[in-house]
mmCIF file of C-alpha atoms and ligand atoms in Angstrom:
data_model
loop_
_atom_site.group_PDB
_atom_site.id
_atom_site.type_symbol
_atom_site.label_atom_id
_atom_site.label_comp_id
_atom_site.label_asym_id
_atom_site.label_seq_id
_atom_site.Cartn_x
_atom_site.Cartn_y
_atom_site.Cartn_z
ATOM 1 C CA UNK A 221 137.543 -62.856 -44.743
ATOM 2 C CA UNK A 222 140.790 -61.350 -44.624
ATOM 3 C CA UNK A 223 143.762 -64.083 -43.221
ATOM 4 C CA UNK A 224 144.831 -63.805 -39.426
ATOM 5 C CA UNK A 225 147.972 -61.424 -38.823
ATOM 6 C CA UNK A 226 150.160 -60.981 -35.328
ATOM 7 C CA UNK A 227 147.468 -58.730 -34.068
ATOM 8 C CA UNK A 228 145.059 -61.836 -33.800
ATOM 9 C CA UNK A 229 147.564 -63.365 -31.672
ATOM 10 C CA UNK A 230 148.059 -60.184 -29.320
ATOM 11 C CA UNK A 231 144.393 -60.607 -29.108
ATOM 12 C CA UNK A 232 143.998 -63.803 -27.806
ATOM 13 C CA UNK A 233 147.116 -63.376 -25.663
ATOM 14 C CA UNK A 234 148.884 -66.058 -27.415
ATOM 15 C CA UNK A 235 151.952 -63.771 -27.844
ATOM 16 C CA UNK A 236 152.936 -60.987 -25.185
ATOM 17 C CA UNK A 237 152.248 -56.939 -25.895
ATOM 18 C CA UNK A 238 152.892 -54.415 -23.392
ATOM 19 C CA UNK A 239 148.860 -53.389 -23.329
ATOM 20 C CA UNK A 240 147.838 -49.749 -22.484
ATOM 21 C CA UNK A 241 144.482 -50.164 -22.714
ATOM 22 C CA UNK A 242 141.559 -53.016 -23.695
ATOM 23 C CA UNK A 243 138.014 -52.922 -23.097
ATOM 24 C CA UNK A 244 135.860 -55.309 -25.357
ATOM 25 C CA UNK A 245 136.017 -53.639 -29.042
ATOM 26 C CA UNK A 246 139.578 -52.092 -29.105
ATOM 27 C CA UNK A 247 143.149 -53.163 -27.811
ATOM 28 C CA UNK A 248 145.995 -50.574 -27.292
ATOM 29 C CA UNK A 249 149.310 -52.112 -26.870
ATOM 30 C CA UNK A 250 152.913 -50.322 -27.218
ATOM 31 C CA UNK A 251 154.837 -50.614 -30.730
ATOM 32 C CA UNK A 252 157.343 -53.203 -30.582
ATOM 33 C CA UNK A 253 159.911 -50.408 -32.978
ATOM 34 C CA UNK A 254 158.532 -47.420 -31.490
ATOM 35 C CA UNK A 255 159.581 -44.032 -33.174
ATOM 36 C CA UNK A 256 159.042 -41.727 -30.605
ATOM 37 C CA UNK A 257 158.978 -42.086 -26.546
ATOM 38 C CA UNK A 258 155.395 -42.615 -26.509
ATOM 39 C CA UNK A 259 154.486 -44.901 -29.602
ATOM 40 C CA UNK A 260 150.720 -46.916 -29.187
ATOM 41 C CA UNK A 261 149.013 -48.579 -31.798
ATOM 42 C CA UNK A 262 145.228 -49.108 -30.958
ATOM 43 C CA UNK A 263 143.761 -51.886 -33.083
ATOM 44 C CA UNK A 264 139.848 -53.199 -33.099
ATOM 45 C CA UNK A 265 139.538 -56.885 -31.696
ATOM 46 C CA UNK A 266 136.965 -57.151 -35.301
ATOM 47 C CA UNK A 267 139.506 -57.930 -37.603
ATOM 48 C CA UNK A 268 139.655 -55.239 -40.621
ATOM 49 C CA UNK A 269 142.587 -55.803 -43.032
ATOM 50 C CA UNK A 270 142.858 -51.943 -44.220
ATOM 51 C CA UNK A 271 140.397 -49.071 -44.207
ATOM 52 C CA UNK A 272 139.517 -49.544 -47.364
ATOM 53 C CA UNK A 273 137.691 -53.235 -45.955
ATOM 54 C CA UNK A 274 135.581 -51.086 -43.525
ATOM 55 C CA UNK A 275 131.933 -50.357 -43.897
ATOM 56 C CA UNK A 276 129.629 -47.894 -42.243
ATOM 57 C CA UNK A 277 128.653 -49.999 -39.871
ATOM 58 C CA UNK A 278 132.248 -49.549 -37.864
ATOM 59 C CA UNK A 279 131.826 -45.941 -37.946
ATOM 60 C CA UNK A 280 131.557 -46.151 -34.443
ATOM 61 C CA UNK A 281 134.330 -48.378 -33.923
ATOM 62 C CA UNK A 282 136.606 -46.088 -35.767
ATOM 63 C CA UNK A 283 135.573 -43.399 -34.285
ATOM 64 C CA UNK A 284 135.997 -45.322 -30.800
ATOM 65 C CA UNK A 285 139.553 -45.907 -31.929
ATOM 66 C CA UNK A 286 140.277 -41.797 -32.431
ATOM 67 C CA UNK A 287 139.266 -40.779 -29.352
ATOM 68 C CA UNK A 288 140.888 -43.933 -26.994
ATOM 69 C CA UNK A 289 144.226 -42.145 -28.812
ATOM 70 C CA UNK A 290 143.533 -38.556 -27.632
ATOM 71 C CA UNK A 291 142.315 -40.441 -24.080
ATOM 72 C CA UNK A 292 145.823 -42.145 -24.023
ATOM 73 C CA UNK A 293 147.747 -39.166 -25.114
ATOM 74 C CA UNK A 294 146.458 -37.347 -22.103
ATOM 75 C CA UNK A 295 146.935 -39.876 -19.978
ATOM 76 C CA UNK A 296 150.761 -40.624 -21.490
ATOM 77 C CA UNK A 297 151.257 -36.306 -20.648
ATOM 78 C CA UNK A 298 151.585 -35.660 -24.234
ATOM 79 C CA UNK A 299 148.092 -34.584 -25.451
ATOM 80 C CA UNK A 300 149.329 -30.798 -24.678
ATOM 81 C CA UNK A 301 152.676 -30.480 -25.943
ATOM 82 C CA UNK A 302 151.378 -32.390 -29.240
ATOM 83 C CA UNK A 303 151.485 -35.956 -30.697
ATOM 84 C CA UNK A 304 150.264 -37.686 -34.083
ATOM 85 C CA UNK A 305 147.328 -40.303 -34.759
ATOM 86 C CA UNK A 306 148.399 -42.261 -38.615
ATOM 87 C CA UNK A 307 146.904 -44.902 -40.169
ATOM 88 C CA UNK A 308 148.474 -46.851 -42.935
ATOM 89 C CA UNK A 309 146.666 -47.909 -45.927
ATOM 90 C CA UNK A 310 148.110 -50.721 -48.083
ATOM 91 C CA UNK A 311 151.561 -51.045 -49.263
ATOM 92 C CA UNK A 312 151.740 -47.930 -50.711
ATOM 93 C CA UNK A 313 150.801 -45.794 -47.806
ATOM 94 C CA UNK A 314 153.390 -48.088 -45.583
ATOM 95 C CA UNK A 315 151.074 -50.575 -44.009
ATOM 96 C CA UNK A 316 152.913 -53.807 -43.122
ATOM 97 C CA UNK A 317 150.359 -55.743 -40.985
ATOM 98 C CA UNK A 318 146.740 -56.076 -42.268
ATOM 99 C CA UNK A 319 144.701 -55.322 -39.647
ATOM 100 C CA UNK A 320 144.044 -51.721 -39.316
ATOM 101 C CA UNK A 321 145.595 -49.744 -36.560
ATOM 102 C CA UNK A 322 145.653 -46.362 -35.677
ATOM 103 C CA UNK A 323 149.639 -45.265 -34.442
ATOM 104 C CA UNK A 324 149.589 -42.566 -31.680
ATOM 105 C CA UNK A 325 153.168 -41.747 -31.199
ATOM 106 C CA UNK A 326 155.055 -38.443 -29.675
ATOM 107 C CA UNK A 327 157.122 -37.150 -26.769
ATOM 108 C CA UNK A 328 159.524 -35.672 -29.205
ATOM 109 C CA UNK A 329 158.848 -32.656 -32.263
ATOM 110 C CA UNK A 330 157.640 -34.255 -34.820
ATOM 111 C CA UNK A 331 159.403 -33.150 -38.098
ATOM 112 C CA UNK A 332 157.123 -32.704 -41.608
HETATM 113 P P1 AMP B 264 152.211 -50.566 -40.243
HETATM 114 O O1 AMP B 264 153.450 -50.305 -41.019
HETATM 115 O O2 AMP B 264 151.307 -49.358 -40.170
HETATM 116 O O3 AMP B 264 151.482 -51.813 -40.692
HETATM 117 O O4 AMP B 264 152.693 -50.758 -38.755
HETATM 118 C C1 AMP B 264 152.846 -51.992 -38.136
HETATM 119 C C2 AMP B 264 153.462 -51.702 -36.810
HETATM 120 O O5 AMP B 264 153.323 -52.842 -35.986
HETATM 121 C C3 AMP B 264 154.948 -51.360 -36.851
HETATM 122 O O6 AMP B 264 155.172 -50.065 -36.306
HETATM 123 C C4 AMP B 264 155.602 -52.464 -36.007
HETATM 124 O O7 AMP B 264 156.691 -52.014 -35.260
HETATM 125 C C5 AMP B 264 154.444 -52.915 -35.148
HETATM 126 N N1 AMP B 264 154.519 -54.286 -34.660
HETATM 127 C C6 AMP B 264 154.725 -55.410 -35.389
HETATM 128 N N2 AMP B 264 154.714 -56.503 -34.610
HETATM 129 C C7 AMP B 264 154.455 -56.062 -33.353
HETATM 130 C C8 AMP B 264 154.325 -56.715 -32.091
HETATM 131 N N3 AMP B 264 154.429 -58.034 -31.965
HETATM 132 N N4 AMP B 264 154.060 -55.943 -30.993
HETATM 133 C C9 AMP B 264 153.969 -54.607 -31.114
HETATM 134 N N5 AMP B 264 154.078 -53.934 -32.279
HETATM 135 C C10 AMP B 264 154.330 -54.640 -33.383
#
């Protein structure tokens, strides 16, 4: 079992997040550092520490995860104009907190 990260606590509502959306597999909250005007990260409640730690029985939870992004990027008026869903895998790939989390973030052209 991987150890318990700041997500866990955003979970259980022990420490505040400015939540866009919950139902009772996923959580989408706003990023504290956000890099564009709309930044979300949507996390599972499961904890996951990276994607390489998920099996194929969270397909569907995964897949959940995608399209709760494109449902919030609509409903943030950014789905048209364009926005970008990232996930970061280990240290190399950027990932600071390990529990996996999709970033939906626009509002802005996105360079790259
Ligand atoms: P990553 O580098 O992919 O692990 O991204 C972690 C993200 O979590 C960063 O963009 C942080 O700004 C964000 N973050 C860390 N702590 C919090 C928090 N308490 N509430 C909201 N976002 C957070």
């Amino acid at each position: 079992m991987s150890e318990e990260t700041i997500f866990d606590k955003i979970i259980a509502k022990q420490i505040p997040a400015d939540i866009v959306y919950e139902d009772e597999q996923i959580l989408a909250f706003k990023d504290i550092a956000p890099k564009a005007p709309v930044h979300y990260l949507i996390i599972p409640k499961k904890r996951i520490a990276t994607l390489n730690d998920a099996n194929p029985e969270d397909q569907a939870l995964l897949g959940h995860m995608m399209l709760t992004a494109s449902k919030l990027a609509t409903e943030a008026g950014i789905a048209e104009d364009g926005y970008r869903v990232q996930m970061n895998v280990n240290k190399g790939g950027g990932q600071v907190v390990f529990h996996i989390h999709l970033h939906m973030f626009g509002g802005r052209q996105l360079a790259e």
